[in-house]
Amino acid sequence: GYSDVRSANTPMDKENPWGKDKTGKDVDLHHYRSMIGSLMYLTASRPDIMFVVCACGRHQVTPKECHLHAVKRIFRYLKGHPKLGLWYPKESPFDLVAYSDSDYGGATQDRKSTAGGCQFLGRRLISWQ
């Protein structure tokens, strides 16, 4: 298990994100994809890992040992930072508020519209696009 491993301060190594050798040994595809799937589920409440999980997810076709080490580092980061994330206490009021904006034809070249929005549950952001 992960109870004996040391935690990581960041979800990705800034200096060398994929380790020393990007051409290393292949790893078990099912195991790697399963780990990525679990992390993708967690991104709903842990947006701090979204970038690195998506970066690791790009290597699901032929993952190498260096990619597996990067995924394991995310789990080590989560172990060291269990209280970060989006929290929704059960005593909070269920006030769902949504904001959106759009620009119809603001792009002068192709006249495509742009839209975005965010949703809050109480004062907590739960979704954005």
PDB file of C-alpha atoms in Angstrom:
ATOM      1  CA  GLY A   1       0.000   0.000   0.000  1.00  0.00           C
ATOM      2  CA  TYR A   2       0.796   3.662   0.072  1.00  0.00           C
ATOM      3  CA  SER A   3       0.872   3.987   3.861  1.00  0.00           C
ATOM      4  CA  ASP A   4       4.668   3.624   3.950  1.00  0.00           C
ATOM      5  CA  VAL A   5       5.639   5.862   1.004  1.00  0.00           C
ATOM      6  CA  ARG A   6       6.694   9.448   1.493  1.00  0.00           C
ATOM      7  CA  SER A   7       4.393  12.150   0.198  1.00  0.00           C
ATOM      8  CA  ALA A   8       5.203  14.587  -2.616  1.00  0.00           C
ATOM      9  CA  ASN A   9       4.918  18.379  -2.327  1.00  0.00           C
ATOM     10  CA  THR A  10       3.753  18.843  -5.917  1.00  0.00           C
ATOM     11  CA  PRO A  11       1.734  16.572  -8.227  1.00  0.00           C
ATOM     12  CA  MET A  12       4.361  16.803 -10.995  1.00  0.00           C
ATOM     13  CA  ASP A  13       8.127  17.214 -11.043  1.00  0.00           C
ATOM     14  CA  LYS A  14       8.647  20.619 -12.649  1.00  0.00           C
ATOM     15  CA  GLU A  15      12.238  20.015 -13.729  1.00  0.00           C
ATOM     16  CA  ASN A  16      11.837  16.513 -15.144  1.00  0.00           C
ATOM     17  CA  PRO A  17       8.156  15.494 -15.400  1.00  0.00           C
ATOM     18  CA  TRP A  18       8.716  12.130 -17.094  1.00  0.00           C
ATOM     19  CA  GLY A  19      11.838  11.020 -15.258  1.00  0.00           C
ATOM     20  CA  LYS A  20      15.166  10.226 -16.864  1.00  0.00           C
ATOM     21  CA  ASP A  21      14.172   7.871 -19.652  1.00  0.00           C
ATOM     22  CA  LYS A  22      11.071   8.346 -21.820  1.00  0.00           C
ATOM     23  CA  THR A  23      11.916   5.220 -23.817  1.00  0.00           C
ATOM     24  CA  GLY A  24      11.833   2.833 -20.833  1.00  0.00           C
ATOM     25  CA  LYS A  25      10.018  -0.451 -20.387  1.00  0.00           C
ATOM     26  CA  ASP A  26       6.335  -0.812 -21.202  1.00  0.00           C
ATOM     27  CA  VAL A  27       3.970  -1.146 -18.248  1.00  0.00           C
ATOM     28  CA  ASP A  28       0.702  -3.036 -17.798  1.00  0.00           C
ATOM     29  CA  LEU A  29      -1.874  -1.133 -19.859  1.00  0.00           C
ATOM     30  CA  HIS A  30      -4.854  -2.180 -17.722  1.00  0.00           C
ATOM     31  CA  HIS A  31      -3.145  -1.121 -14.486  1.00  0.00           C
ATOM     32  CA  TYR A  32      -2.068   2.254 -15.912  1.00  0.00           C
ATOM     33  CA  ARG A  33      -5.503   3.022 -17.362  1.00  0.00           C
ATOM     34  CA  SER A  34      -7.186   1.999 -14.129  1.00  0.00           C
ATOM     35  CA  MET A  35      -5.010   4.431 -12.174  1.00  0.00           C
ATOM     36  CA  ILE A  36      -5.745   7.229 -14.665  1.00  0.00           C
ATOM     37  CA  GLY A  37      -9.477   6.491 -14.426  1.00  0.00           C
ATOM     38  CA  SER A  38      -9.399   6.753 -10.636  1.00  0.00           C
ATOM     39  CA  LEU A  39      -7.529  10.040 -10.841  1.00  0.00           C
ATOM     40  CA  MET A  40      -9.955  11.406 -13.451  1.00  0.00           C
ATOM     41  CA  TYR A  41     -12.787  10.688 -11.021  1.00  0.00           C
ATOM     42  CA  LEU A  42     -10.937  12.615  -8.308  1.00  0.00           C
ATOM     43  CA  THR A  43     -10.496  15.707 -10.474  1.00  0.00           C
ATOM     44  CA  ALA A  44     -14.165  16.573  -9.853  1.00  0.00           C
ATOM     45  CA  SER A  45     -13.261  17.534  -6.294  1.00  0.00           C
ATOM     46  CA  ARG A  46      -9.503  18.053  -6.720  1.00  0.00           C
ATOM     47  CA  PRO A  47      -8.963  20.558  -9.552  1.00  0.00           C
ATOM     48  CA  ASP A  48      -5.349  20.961  -8.391  1.00  0.00           C
ATOM     49  CA  ILE A  49      -4.463  17.669 -10.098  1.00  0.00           C
ATOM     50  CA  MET A  50      -6.381  18.224 -13.343  1.00  0.00           C
ATOM     51  CA  PHE A  51      -3.409  19.354 -15.463  1.00  0.00           C
ATOM     52  CA  VAL A  52      -1.053  16.546 -14.487  1.00  0.00           C
ATOM     53  CA  VAL A  53      -3.744  13.843 -14.718  1.00  0.00           C
ATOM     54  CA  CYS A  54      -4.609  14.973 -18.254  1.00  0.00           C
ATOM     55  CA  ALA A  55      -0.900  15.058 -19.140  1.00  0.00           C
ATOM     56  CA  CYS A  56      -0.489  11.473 -17.909  1.00  0.00           C
ATOM     57  CA  GLY A  57      -3.713  10.460 -19.650  1.00  0.00           C
ATOM     58  CA  ARG A  58      -2.167  11.309 -23.017  1.00  0.00           C
ATOM     59  CA  HIS A  59       0.157   8.313 -22.633  1.00  0.00           C
ATOM     60  CA  GLN A  60      -2.495   5.600 -22.228  1.00  0.00           C
ATOM     61  CA  VAL A  61      -1.739   3.939 -25.561  1.00  0.00           C
ATOM     62  CA  THR A  62       1.890   3.012 -24.818  1.00  0.00           C
ATOM     63  CA  PRO A  63       2.699   3.958 -21.215  1.00  0.00           C
ATOM     64  CA  LYS A  64       6.297   3.549 -20.098  1.00  0.00           C
ATOM     65  CA  GLU A  65       7.758   3.194 -16.611  1.00  0.00           C
ATOM     66  CA  CYS A  66       8.424   6.939 -16.459  1.00  0.00           C
ATOM     67  CA  HIS A  67       4.717   7.635 -17.023  1.00  0.00           C
ATOM     68  CA  LEU A  68       3.759   5.179 -14.288  1.00  0.00           C
ATOM     69  CA  HIS A  69       6.188   6.920 -11.903  1.00  0.00           C
ATOM     70  CA  ALA A  70       4.521  10.244 -12.750  1.00  0.00           C
ATOM     71  CA  VAL A  71       1.089   8.763 -11.955  1.00  0.00           C
ATOM     72  CA  LYS A  72       2.369   7.328  -8.677  1.00  0.00           C
ATOM     73  CA  ARG A  73       3.728  10.770  -7.778  1.00  0.00           C
ATOM     74  CA  ILE A  74       0.181  12.160  -8.073  1.00  0.00           C
ATOM     75  CA  PHE A  75      -1.008   9.582  -5.541  1.00  0.00           C
ATOM     76  CA  ARG A  76       1.910  10.512  -3.263  1.00  0.00           C
ATOM     77  CA  TYR A  77       0.892  14.175  -3.599  1.00  0.00           C
ATOM     78  CA  LEU A  78      -2.705  13.298  -2.680  1.00  0.00           C
ATOM     79  CA  LYS A  79      -1.460  11.377   0.347  1.00  0.00           C
ATOM     80  CA  GLY A  80       0.413  14.450   1.588  1.00  0.00           C
ATOM     81  CA  HIS A  81      -2.429  16.891   0.903  1.00  0.00           C
ATOM     82  CA  PRO A  82      -5.670  15.116   1.865  1.00  0.00           C
ATOM     83  CA  LYS A  83      -7.570  18.235   2.929  1.00  0.00           C
ATOM     84  CA  LEU A  84      -7.183  20.230  -0.294  1.00  0.00           C
ATOM     85  CA  GLY A  85     -10.068  20.221  -2.715  1.00  0.00           C
ATOM     86  CA  LEU A  86     -13.687  21.237  -2.981  1.00  0.00           C
ATOM     87  CA  TRP A  87     -15.747  20.540   0.138  1.00  0.00           C
ATOM     88  CA  TYR A  88     -19.518  20.669   0.458  1.00  0.00           C
ATOM     89  CA  PRO A  89     -20.624  20.415   4.112  1.00  0.00           C
ATOM     90  CA  LYS A  90     -24.030  18.792   4.517  1.00  0.00           C
ATOM     91  CA  GLU A  91     -25.317  21.681   6.642  1.00  0.00           C
ATOM     92  CA  SER A  92     -24.697  24.148   3.793  1.00  0.00           C
ATOM     93  CA  PRO A  93     -27.804  25.524   2.074  1.00  0.00           C
ATOM     94  CA  PHE A  94     -28.630  24.037  -1.308  1.00  0.00           C
ATOM     95  CA  ASP A  95     -28.505  27.304  -3.255  1.00  0.00           C
ATOM     96  CA  LEU A  96     -27.581  26.512  -6.845  1.00  0.00           C
ATOM     97  CA  VAL A  97     -26.557  29.608  -8.812  1.00  0.00           C
ATOM     98  CA  ALA A  98     -25.345  29.698 -12.412  1.00  0.00           C
ATOM     99  CA  TYR A  99     -23.717  32.451 -14.441  1.00  0.00           C
ATOM    100  CA  SER A 100     -23.089  32.443 -18.157  1.00  0.00           C
ATOM    101  CA  ASP A 101     -21.898  34.779 -20.851  1.00  0.00           C
ATOM    102  CA  SER A 102     -21.700  34.578 -24.604  1.00  0.00           C
ATOM    103  CA  ASP A 103     -20.429  36.606 -27.490  1.00  0.00           C
ATOM    104  CA  TYR A 104     -22.345  36.034 -30.696  1.00  0.00           C
ATOM    105  CA  GLY A 105     -20.025  36.773 -33.569  1.00  0.00           C
ATOM    106  CA  GLY A 106     -17.230  38.544 -31.710  1.00  0.00           C
ATOM    107  CA  ALA A 107     -14.608  36.724 -33.747  1.00  0.00           C
ATOM    108  CA  THR A 108     -14.471  38.874 -36.864  1.00  0.00           C
ATOM    109  CA  GLN A 109     -12.702  36.251 -38.987  1.00  0.00           C
ATOM    110  CA  ASP A 110     -15.071  33.289 -38.725  1.00  0.00           C
ATOM    111  CA  ARG A 111     -18.035  34.816 -36.843  1.00  0.00           C
ATOM    112  CA  LYS A 112     -18.189  31.931 -34.365  1.00  0.00           C
ATOM    113  CA  SER A 113     -19.704  32.569 -30.969  1.00  0.00           C
ATOM    114  CA  THR A 114     -17.906  32.096 -27.685  1.00  0.00           C
ATOM    115  CA  ALA A 115     -19.635  30.998 -24.491  1.00  0.00           C
ATOM    116  CA  GLY A 116     -18.664  30.198 -20.934  1.00  0.00           C
ATOM    117  CA  GLY A 117     -20.159  29.832 -17.523  1.00  0.00           C
ATOM    118  CA  CYS A 118     -19.836  28.659 -13.956  1.00  0.00           C
ATOM    119  CA  GLN A 119     -22.103  27.080 -11.369  1.00  0.00           C
ATOM    120  CA  PHE A 120     -22.000  27.534  -7.599  1.00  0.00           C
ATOM    121  CA  LEU A 121     -23.530  25.430  -4.845  1.00  0.00           C
ATOM    122  CA  GLY A 122     -23.842  27.963  -2.068  1.00  0.00           C
ATOM    123  CA  ARG A 123     -20.574  29.883  -2.195  1.00  0.00           C
ATOM    124  CA  ARG A 124     -18.597  26.944  -3.600  1.00  0.00           C
ATOM    125  CA  LEU A 125     -17.714  26.647  -7.272  1.00  0.00           C
ATOM    126  CA  ILE A 126     -18.784  23.239  -8.577  1.00  0.00           C
ATOM    127  CA  SER A 127     -18.508  23.531 -12.355  1.00  0.00           C
ATOM    128  CA  TRP A 128     -17.009  25.825 -14.971  1.00  0.00           C
ATOM    129  CA  GLN A 129     -16.491  25.883 -18.722  1.00  0.00           C
TER     130      GLN A 129
END
